Short mmCIF file of C-alpha atoms and ligand atoms in Angstrom, two decimals:
data_model
loop_
_atom_site.label_atom_id
_atom_site.label_comp_id
_atom_site.label_asym_id
_atom_site.label_seq_id
_atom_site.Cartn_x
_atom_site.Cartn_y
_atom_site.Cartn_z
CA MET A 18 115.16 85.84 69.37
CA ASN A 19 116.70 82.48 68.61
CA MET A 20 120.24 83.23 67.46
CA GLN A 21 121.15 79.71 66.48
CA LYS A 22 121.87 79.70 62.76
CA ARG A 23 119.38 77.77 60.68
CA THR A 24 119.64 76.45 57.18
CA ILE A 25 116.71 77.04 54.88
CA VAL A 26 116.37 75.29 51.53
CA ALA A 27 115.59 78.04 49.01
CA LEU A 28 113.65 76.65 46.05
CA PRO A 29 113.28 79.54 43.59
CA GLY A 30 111.90 77.49 40.68
CA ASP A 31 110.91 79.35 37.53
CA GLY A 32 109.80 82.74 36.30
CA ILE A 33 108.81 85.21 38.99
CA GLY A 34 109.53 82.57 41.65
CA ARG A 35 113.17 83.61 41.68
CA VAL A 36 112.40 87.33 41.96
CA VAL A 37 109.94 87.04 44.82
CA LEU A 38 112.20 84.66 46.71
CA ASP A 39 115.27 86.92 46.37
CA GLU A 40 113.34 89.93 47.63
CA THR A 41 111.86 87.91 50.47
CA ILE A 42 115.24 86.68 51.64
CA ARG A 43 116.43 90.30 51.61
CA VAL A 44 113.51 91.22 53.90
CA LEU A 45 114.20 88.24 56.19
CA ASP A 46 117.86 89.28 56.50
CA ARG A 47 117.01 92.88 57.26
CA ALA A 48 114.43 91.79 59.81
CA GLY A 49 117.26 90.09 61.69
CA PHE A 50 116.42 86.48 60.91
CA VAL A 51 119.73 84.66 61.13
CA ALA A 52 119.93 81.84 58.60
CA SER A 53 121.91 80.47 55.74
CA TYR A 54 120.19 79.44 52.54
CA VAL A 55 121.09 76.53 50.32
CA GLU A 56 119.57 76.61 46.87
CA GLY A 57 117.60 73.57 45.74
CA ASP A 58 117.19 72.87 42.02
CA ILE A 59 113.57 72.56 40.99
CA GLY A 60 111.45 73.35 37.96
CA TRP A 61 111.41 73.59 34.21
CA GLU A 62 115.16 74.05 33.66
CA PHE A 63 115.82 70.72 35.32
CA TRP A 64 113.07 69.01 33.40
CA LYS A 65 114.66 70.20 30.16
CA SER A 66 118.25 69.41 31.06
CA GLU A 67 117.85 66.29 33.23
CA GLY A 68 114.37 65.01 32.52
CA ASN A 69 113.43 65.50 36.17
CA PRO A 70 112.00 68.77 37.54
CA LEU A 71 112.56 67.52 41.10
CA PRO A 72 116.10 66.06 41.22
CA ASP A 73 117.01 63.65 44.02
CA ARG A 74 119.63 66.09 45.35
CA THR A 75 116.81 68.53 46.09
CA ILE A 76 114.86 65.87 47.97
CA GLN A 77 118.08 65.17 49.92
CA LEU A 78 118.48 68.83 50.84
CA LEU A 79 114.98 68.96 52.27
CA GLU A 80 115.50 65.70 54.09
CA THR A 81 118.57 67.22 55.73
CA HIS A 82 117.34 70.72 56.52
CA LYS A 83 113.56 70.14 56.89
CA ILE A 84 112.40 73.62 55.91
CA GLY A 85 111.83 74.85 52.34
CA LEU A 86 110.89 78.26 50.95
CA PHE A 87 109.49 77.76 47.49
CA GLY A 88 108.87 80.40 44.79
CA ALA A 89 106.92 78.99 41.86
CA ILE A 90 107.36 76.61 38.98
CA THR A 91 106.24 76.48 35.37
CA SER A 92 104.27 73.47 34.20
CA LYS A 93 103.32 72.82 30.59
CA PRO A 94 101.05 70.23 28.95
CA LYS A 95 102.48 66.79 28.16
CA ASP A 96 103.33 67.41 24.50
CA ALA A 97 105.03 70.75 25.08
CA ALA A 98 106.98 69.18 27.94
CA SER A 99 108.29 66.39 25.71
CA ARG A 100 109.21 68.82 22.91
CA GLU A 101 111.38 70.94 25.20
CA LEU A 102 113.41 68.05 26.57
CA ASP A 103 117.13 68.00 25.86
CA PRO A 104 117.61 66.05 22.59
CA GLY A 105 119.57 63.34 24.40
CA LEU A 106 116.61 62.62 26.69
CA LYS A 107 113.82 62.63 24.15
CA GLU A 108 113.66 58.91 23.41
CA LYS A 109 113.61 57.82 27.05
CA GLY A 110 109.85 57.94 27.52
CA LEU A 111 110.08 60.49 30.36
CA ILE A 112 106.78 61.96 31.51
CA TYR A 113 106.59 65.39 33.13
CA SER A 114 104.84 65.80 36.46
CA SER A 115 104.62 68.89 38.65
CA PRO A 116 107.48 69.02 41.16
CA ILE A 117 105.47 70.89 43.81
CA VAL A 118 102.80 68.20 43.74
CA GLY A 119 105.70 65.72 43.78
CA LEU A 120 107.16 67.38 46.89
CA ARG A 121 103.84 67.33 48.71
CA GLN A 122 103.45 63.65 47.96
CA HIS A 123 107.04 62.54 48.52
CA PHE A 124 107.22 64.09 51.98
CA ASN A 125 103.53 63.57 52.75
CA LEU A 126 103.00 67.29 53.29
CA ASP A 127 99.37 66.57 53.97
CA ILE A 128 98.39 69.72 55.82
CA CYS A 129 98.00 72.84 53.72
CA ILE A 130 97.30 76.11 55.53
CA ARG A 131 96.10 79.16 53.62
CA PRO A 132 95.38 82.25 55.72
CA CYS A 133 93.33 85.08 54.19
CA ARG A 134 93.49 88.28 56.22
CA THR A 135 92.46 91.78 55.27
CA TYR A 136 95.16 94.44 55.28
CA LYS A 137 93.52 97.78 56.03
CA GLY A 138 93.88 100.20 53.15
CA ASN A 139 94.41 97.56 50.48
CA PRO A 140 92.52 98.88 47.44
CA LEU A 141 91.85 95.27 46.43
CA ASN A 142 89.80 94.54 49.56
CA PHE A 143 86.28 93.23 49.07
CA ILE A 144 83.55 95.79 49.70
CA ARG A 145 79.77 95.44 49.82
CA ARG A 146 76.71 97.57 50.39
CA GLY A 147 74.93 97.51 53.76
CA ALA A 148 71.15 97.62 54.25
CA ASP A 149 71.29 101.42 54.49
CA GLY A 150 73.16 101.64 51.20
CA ALA A 151 76.49 102.52 52.80
CA ILE A 152 79.66 100.86 51.58
CA GLU A 153 81.06 98.32 54.04
CA GLU A 154 84.52 96.79 54.03
CA PRO A 155 84.35 93.65 56.18
CA GLU A 156 87.53 92.67 57.97
CA ILE A 157 88.33 89.10 57.02
CA ASP A 158 90.43 86.78 59.15
CA VAL A 159 90.03 83.27 57.84
CA VAL A 160 92.48 80.38 57.82
CA ILE A 161 91.76 77.52 55.44
CA PHE A 162 93.06 74.03 56.27
CA ARG A 163 93.14 71.99 53.08
CA GLN A 164 93.91 68.26 53.01
CA ASN A 165 96.84 68.22 50.61
CA THR A 166 97.45 64.65 49.44
CA GLU A 167 94.22 62.69 48.98
CA GLY A 168 90.74 63.10 47.58
CA LEU A 169 90.21 64.11 43.98
CA TYR A 170 93.91 65.00 43.62
CA GLY A 171 95.05 61.56 44.73
CA GLY A 172 95.74 60.54 41.14
CA VAL A 173 93.74 57.28 41.15
CA GLU A 174 91.98 57.71 37.82
CA TRP A 175 91.07 55.80 34.69
CA THR A 176 89.63 56.33 31.26
CA ASN A 177 88.38 53.00 29.94
CA PRO A 178 89.15 51.27 33.25
CA PRO A 179 90.63 47.75 33.35
CA GLU A 180 88.28 44.84 33.85
CA ILE A 181 89.09 44.29 37.50
CA VAL A 182 88.14 47.89 38.28
CA TYR A 183 85.02 47.67 36.13
CA LYS A 184 83.93 44.56 38.00
CA GLY A 185 84.46 46.21 41.34
CA LEU A 186 82.37 49.19 40.28
CA ALA A 187 79.68 46.90 38.91
CA SER A 188 79.27 45.44 42.39
CA HIS A 189 77.74 48.76 43.44
CA PRO A 190 73.98 48.95 42.79
CA ARG A 191 74.19 52.65 41.96
CA PHE A 192 76.79 51.99 39.33
CA VAL A 193 74.62 49.37 37.70
CA LYS A 194 71.60 51.66 37.80
CA ASN A 195 73.29 54.85 36.56
CA PHE A 196 76.13 53.61 34.37
CA GLY A 197 75.45 49.93 33.73
CA ASN A 198 74.58 50.52 30.09
CA VAL A 199 77.60 52.68 29.28
CA PRO A 200 80.36 50.96 27.23
CA VAL A 201 83.49 50.69 29.36
CA GLU A 202 85.62 52.65 26.88
CA GLU A 203 83.31 55.60 27.37
CA LEU A 204 83.91 55.78 31.10
CA SER A 205 86.26 58.27 32.75
CA ILE A 206 86.64 57.85 36.47
CA SER A 207 88.48 60.00 39.02
CA THR A 208 88.30 58.64 42.54
CA ARG A 209 87.85 60.64 45.71
CA ILE A 210 89.58 58.64 48.41
CA PHE A 211 89.68 59.91 52.02
CA THR A 212 91.46 57.99 54.77
CA ARG A 213 90.60 58.22 58.45
CA SER A 214 94.17 58.97 59.39
CA ALA A 215 94.73 61.89 56.99
CA THR A 216 91.23 63.23 57.65
CA GLY A 217 91.88 63.12 61.38
CA ARG A 218 95.21 64.92 60.92
CA ILE A 219 93.74 67.83 58.96
CA LEU A 220 90.79 68.15 61.34
CA ARG A 221 92.99 68.14 64.44
CA ALA A 222 95.37 70.63 62.84
CA ALA A 223 92.40 72.93 62.20
CA PHE A 224 90.98 72.62 65.73
CA GLU A 225 94.40 73.02 67.30
CA HIS A 226 95.01 76.19 65.31
CA ALA A 227 91.60 77.54 66.35
CA ARG A 228 92.38 76.87 70.00
CA LYS A 229 95.91 78.33 69.90
CA GLN A 230 94.97 81.41 67.88
CA GLY A 231 91.66 82.07 69.62
CA TYR A 232 89.23 81.44 66.74
CA LYS A 233 85.75 80.65 68.03
CA SER A 234 84.66 78.30 65.23
CA VAL A 235 85.86 75.59 62.89
CA THR A 236 83.77 75.17 59.74
CA VAL A 237 83.86 71.89 57.84
CA CYS A 238 83.24 72.93 54.23
CA GLU A 239 82.30 69.83 52.25
CA LYS A 240 79.05 68.38 50.89
CA PRO A 241 78.04 65.53 53.24
CA ASN A 242 74.39 65.57 52.16
CA VAL A 243 75.38 64.40 48.66
CA ILE A 244 78.92 63.00 48.92
CA ARG A 245 77.90 60.78 51.78
CA GLU A 246 80.96 58.63 52.28
CA THR A 247 83.97 60.97 52.04
CA SER A 248 82.41 64.29 53.06
CA GLY A 249 80.20 62.34 55.44
CA MET A 250 83.18 60.73 57.17
CA MET A 251 84.98 64.05 57.49
CA TYR A 252 81.99 65.76 59.10
CA LYS A 253 81.27 62.84 61.42
CA MET A 254 84.90 62.70 62.55
CA ALA A 255 84.82 66.47 63.09
CA GLN A 256 81.79 66.07 65.38
CA GLU A 257 83.56 63.39 67.39
CA ILE A 258 86.83 65.32 67.67
CA GLN A 259 85.01 68.51 68.62
CA ALA A 260 82.95 66.77 71.31
CA SER A 261 85.81 64.87 72.89
CA GLU A 262 88.81 67.19 72.41
CA TYR A 263 87.64 70.73 71.60
CA PRO A 264 84.30 71.35 73.33
CA GLY A 265 85.13 75.07 73.64
CA ILE A 266 85.22 75.58 69.87
CA GLU A 267 82.04 75.70 67.80
CA LEU A 268 81.76 73.29 64.90
CA TRP A 269 79.99 74.69 61.84
CA ASN A 270 79.10 72.74 58.73
CA THR A 271 78.72 74.37 55.31
CA ASN A 272 78.34 72.95 51.82
CA ILE A 273 80.99 74.11 49.37
CA ASP A 274 78.46 75.58 46.94
CA ALA A 275 76.60 77.56 49.59
CA GLN A 276 79.92 78.61 51.13
CA MET A 277 81.01 80.18 47.84
CA MET A 278 77.85 82.28 47.90
CA TRP A 279 78.07 83.15 51.58
CA LEU A 280 81.67 84.22 51.38
CA THR A 281 80.68 87.44 49.65
CA LYS A 282 77.69 87.91 51.93
CA ASN A 283 79.39 87.71 55.30
CA PRO A 284 83.00 86.56 55.04
CA GLU A 285 83.89 88.15 58.39
CA ILE A 286 81.94 85.58 60.43
CA TYR A 287 84.21 82.67 59.49
CA GLY A 288 87.34 81.68 61.39
CA VAL A 289 89.04 78.37 60.64
CA ILE A 290 87.70 76.45 57.64
CA VAL A 291 88.68 72.84 56.96
CA ALA A 292 88.07 70.86 53.77
CA GLY A 293 89.29 68.06 51.55
CA ASN A 294 91.80 68.65 48.77
CA MET A 295 89.57 69.94 45.95
CA PHE A 296 87.07 71.93 48.03
CA GLY A 297 89.94 73.34 50.08
CA ASP A 298 91.56 74.53 46.86
CA ILE A 299 88.31 76.16 45.74
CA VAL A 300 87.33 77.82 48.99
CA SER A 301 90.84 79.17 49.58
CA ASP A 302 90.92 80.85 46.16
CA GLY A 303 87.48 82.27 46.93
CA PHE A 304 88.63 83.88 50.16
CA ALA A 305 91.94 84.97 48.64
CA GLY A 306 89.97 86.94 46.06
CA LEU A 307 88.44 89.00 48.89
CA ILE A 308 91.76 90.07 50.37
CA GLY A 309 93.76 91.01 47.29
CA GLY A 310 94.17 87.89 45.19
CA LEU A 311 97.36 86.22 44.04
CA GLY A 312 99.69 88.98 45.20
CA PHE A 313 98.55 88.33 48.80
CA ALA A 314 97.76 84.60 48.96
CA CYS A 315 100.31 82.66 51.02
CA SER A 316 100.48 79.05 52.15
CA ALA A 317 102.24 76.38 54.17
CA ASN A 318 102.53 72.67 53.33
CA LEU A 319 103.26 70.76 56.53
CA GLY A 320 104.27 67.14 57.00
CA GLU A 321 105.31 65.41 60.20
CA ASP A 322 108.81 66.87 60.16
CA ILE A 323 109.24 68.66 56.85
CA ALA A 324 107.54 71.87 55.81
CA VAL A 325 107.50 73.89 52.60
CA PHE A 326 106.15 77.44 52.40
CA GLU A 327 104.98 79.01 49.14
CA PRO A 328 102.83 81.72 47.63
CA THR A 329 99.82 80.23 45.83
CA HIS A 330 100.55 82.07 42.59
CA GLY A 331 102.50 80.47 39.76
CA SER A 332 105.55 81.57 37.80
CA ALA A 333 103.71 84.21 35.71
CA PRO A 334 106.12 83.66 32.78
CA LYS A 335 104.93 86.72 30.87
CA TYR A 336 106.42 88.94 33.62
CA ALA A 337 109.49 86.86 34.27
CA ASP A 338 111.93 88.67 31.99
CA TYR A 339 111.07 92.29 32.63
CA PRO A 340 114.25 94.31 33.20
CA GLU A 341 112.56 95.69 36.32
CA SER A 342 110.17 93.22 37.88
CA ILE A 343 106.63 94.52 38.52
CA ILE A 344 104.99 91.68 40.41
CA ASN A 345 103.84 91.83 44.00
CA PRO A 346 106.20 90.04 46.43
CA ILE A 347 103.84 90.18 49.45
CA ALA A 348 102.41 86.66 48.99
CA MET A 349 105.94 85.24 49.11
CA MET A 350 106.85 87.40 52.13
CA GLU A 351 103.68 86.31 53.94
CA SER A 352 104.61 82.70 53.20
CA ALA A 353 108.02 83.36 54.75
CA CYS A 354 106.25 84.75 57.83
CA MET A 355 104.35 81.47 58.10
CA MET A 356 107.73 79.74 58.02
CA LEU A 357 108.97 81.96 60.83
CA ASP A 358 105.90 81.16 62.94
CA HIS A 359 106.52 77.47 62.32
CA ILE A 360 110.14 77.61 63.52
CA ASN A 361 109.44 79.67 66.64
CA GLU A 362 110.44 83.03 65.18
CA ALA A 363 107.00 84.54 65.60
CA GLU A 364 108.39 87.84 66.86
CA THR A 365 110.26 88.40 63.58
CA ALA A 366 107.20 87.30 61.60
CA GLY A 367 105.11 89.81 63.52
CA ARG A 368 107.49 92.64 62.70
CA ILE A 369 107.49 91.81 58.99
CA ARG A 370 103.68 91.59 58.95
CA SER A 371 103.35 94.95 60.75
CA SER A 372 105.68 96.50 58.26
CA ILE A 373 103.68 95.14 55.32
CA ALA A 374 100.52 96.43 57.02
CA LYS A 375 102.03 99.91 57.38
CA VAL A 376 103.11 100.06 53.75
CA VAL A 377 99.70 98.87 52.53
CA LEU A 378 97.84 101.30 54.81
CA GLU A 379 99.97 104.29 53.79
CA GLY A 380 99.29 103.46 50.15
CA LYS A 381 102.28 105.36 48.79
CA VAL A 382 104.02 102.27 47.46
CA ARG A 383 101.76 99.96 45.48
CA THR A 384 102.56 97.32 42.89
CA TYR A 385 100.55 97.33 39.64
CA ASP A 386 97.97 94.81 40.87
CA MET A 387 97.18 97.07 43.85
CA MET A 388 96.67 99.96 41.40
CA LYS A 389 94.31 97.82 39.32
CA MET A 390 96.52 98.23 36.28
CA THR A 391 97.05 95.69 33.53
CA GLY A 392 100.52 94.24 33.96
CA ARG A 393 102.88 95.81 31.42
CA ALA A 394 106.44 97.09 31.47
CA ASP A 395 105.24 100.72 31.52
CA VAL A 396 103.32 100.45 34.81
CA ILE A 397 106.37 101.77 36.66
CA GLN A 398 106.32 104.99 34.60
CA LYS A 399 102.63 105.23 35.47
CA GLY A 400 103.38 105.21 39.18
CA ALA A 401 103.32 101.57 40.18
CA ALA A 402 106.09 100.34 42.46
CA SER A 403 108.49 97.70 41.18
CA THR A 404 108.94 94.46 43.09
CA ARG A 405 112.16 95.85 44.51
CA GLN A 406 110.65 99.16 45.54
CA MET A 407 107.90 97.30 47.39
CA ALA A 408 110.52 95.22 49.22
CA ASP A 409 112.53 98.38 50.01
CA ALA A 410 109.44 100.05 51.49
CA ILE A 411 108.80 97.02 53.67
CA ILE A 412 112.43 96.99 54.80
CA GLU A 413 112.29 100.70 55.66
CA ASN A 414 109.27 100.16 57.91
CA LEU A 415 110.64 97.16 59.80
P1 NAI B 512 100.14 82.62 37.68
O1 NAI B 512 99.77 82.59 39.11
O2 NAI B 512 101.56 82.42 37.35
O3 NAI B 512 99.70 83.99 37.05
C1 NAI B 512 98.38 84.37 36.75
C2 NAI B 512 98.30 85.89 36.66
O4 NAI B 512 98.16 86.42 37.97
C3 NAI B 512 99.57 86.54 36.14
O5 NAI B 512 99.59 86.67 34.77
C4 NAI B 512 99.52 87.87 36.83
O6 NAI B 512 98.65 88.72 36.13
C5 NAI B 512 98.93 87.57 38.16
N1 NAI B 512 99.92 87.36 39.21
C6 NAI B 512 100.43 86.16 39.66
N2 NAI B 512 101.26 86.37 40.67
C7 NAI B 512 101.29 87.70 40.87
C8 NAI B 512 101.99 88.53 41.78
N3 NAI B 512 102.82 88.02 42.71
N4 NAI B 512 101.80 89.85 41.71
C9 NAI B 512 100.98 90.38 40.82
N5 NAI B 512 100.29 89.66 39.92
C10 NAI B 512 100.44 88.33 39.97
O7 NAI B 512 99.22 81.50 36.97
P2 NAI B 512 99.19 81.01 35.45
O8 NAI B 512 99.43 82.13 34.52
O9 NAI B 512 97.96 80.23 35.34
O10 NAI B 512 100.38 79.98 35.33
C11 NAI B 512 101.71 80.33 34.93
C12 NAI B 512 102.61 79.14 35.20
O11 NAI B 512 102.69 78.91 36.61
C13 NAI B 512 102.10 77.84 34.58
O12 NAI B 512 103.17 77.15 34.03
C14 NAI B 512 101.50 77.10 35.77
O13 NAI B 512 101.58 75.71 35.59
C15 NAI B 512 102.41 77.56 36.89
N6 NAI B 512 101.79 77.50 38.23
C16 NAI B 512 102.60 77.13 39.26
C17 NAI B 512 102.15 77.12 40.55
C18 NAI B 512 103.11 76.79 41.63
O14 NAI B 512 104.29 76.88 41.43
N7 NAI B 512 102.65 76.43 42.81
C19 NAI B 512 100.76 77.49 40.87
C20 NAI B 512 100.01 77.94 39.73
C21 NAI B 512 100.52 77.92 38.46
MG1 MG B 513 94.68 76.50 43.36
#
């Protein structure tokens, strides 16, 4: 084990983000991971009090220490955001934008990794019926690589586009044919921009992971037959990269719509899946649903030298103020394990994952989601474990 002391930027954020991060740091400590944590301000509180949910000092902390563990933040629609601003800030024309999206963009955290693995004994696992009528529980081990900064989430959008944009569009014969008669003020346009460099980075990250972790296939999950330019470029580049750099790994090609159907038919055949921003978001939620949903869905956002690890769930504000928290901390703990892998502490990550696996398999300690209960304060009286009890059980089994 690497005994050199590291500094991790802890970004609790809002709501249940703080709870899951505290419990996760407790598990990391007890697993013997030697680190100090500096807390970075992020989220709704800082929007209200400073008009900025991602203060510069937080950016600075990440620039210095490189590694962030992020809980969750609360976002609200534009009007609600303005209403909640500190009175002194109201007239300044500040506009709220999500600080986690801001972080991904500021540090160009363009590679998003979302593993979805079955824990044996998890009552939330996907089951299906075999040809003989018997119930089957396929073992899923899929890692989704999602391009994190471009595509439909790139933010280049217009309603009633300016003339220069309209003219550019009107130079495309398809635009003239399909939209040429539509008044400009009735047009809403969201662009889907892919660059060769970011596309190459996400593809290579996917292939490299497949090679290192022994997955036999990489599936490009896009829609190149219809979205010919962006999806088409990604698939073509994947073919080139596979042929020249990763001949030992099979390249599969699925369309996002068919993939969403196939993932309940035979999810166990897939290994690494790679996609653009939007389809990566969709396909990763699809697979997460098969392995336990939000309480189990973890992720990494990787840039060239900065990385932020986070559960995919949000701040679940309705559960934030329970005297005894009921939410499942496993997604956050799994995200911390991804952090450990990233900083060469894979042995510690392995021990935490085995401990989670033991607790899930034994089935004695289960949070409300694992008991298929509706989340309410009384679930603990009904036998569900609290967040803390789940963390304690994982610590006991380390
Ligand atoms: P959410 O993920 O916070 O919660 C949805 C529902 O999923 C919850 O009500 C709860 O029933 C369940 N859930 C979530 N995490 C769970 C856990 N760890 N254990 C057990 N059950 C869990 O999504 P929602 O309600 O759509 O959004 C709430 C707030 O979170 C919003 O302000 C939204 O903008 C923000 N959000 C932030 C994200 C982030 O920080 N990356 C991601 C998604 C939403
Ligand atoms: Mg999502």
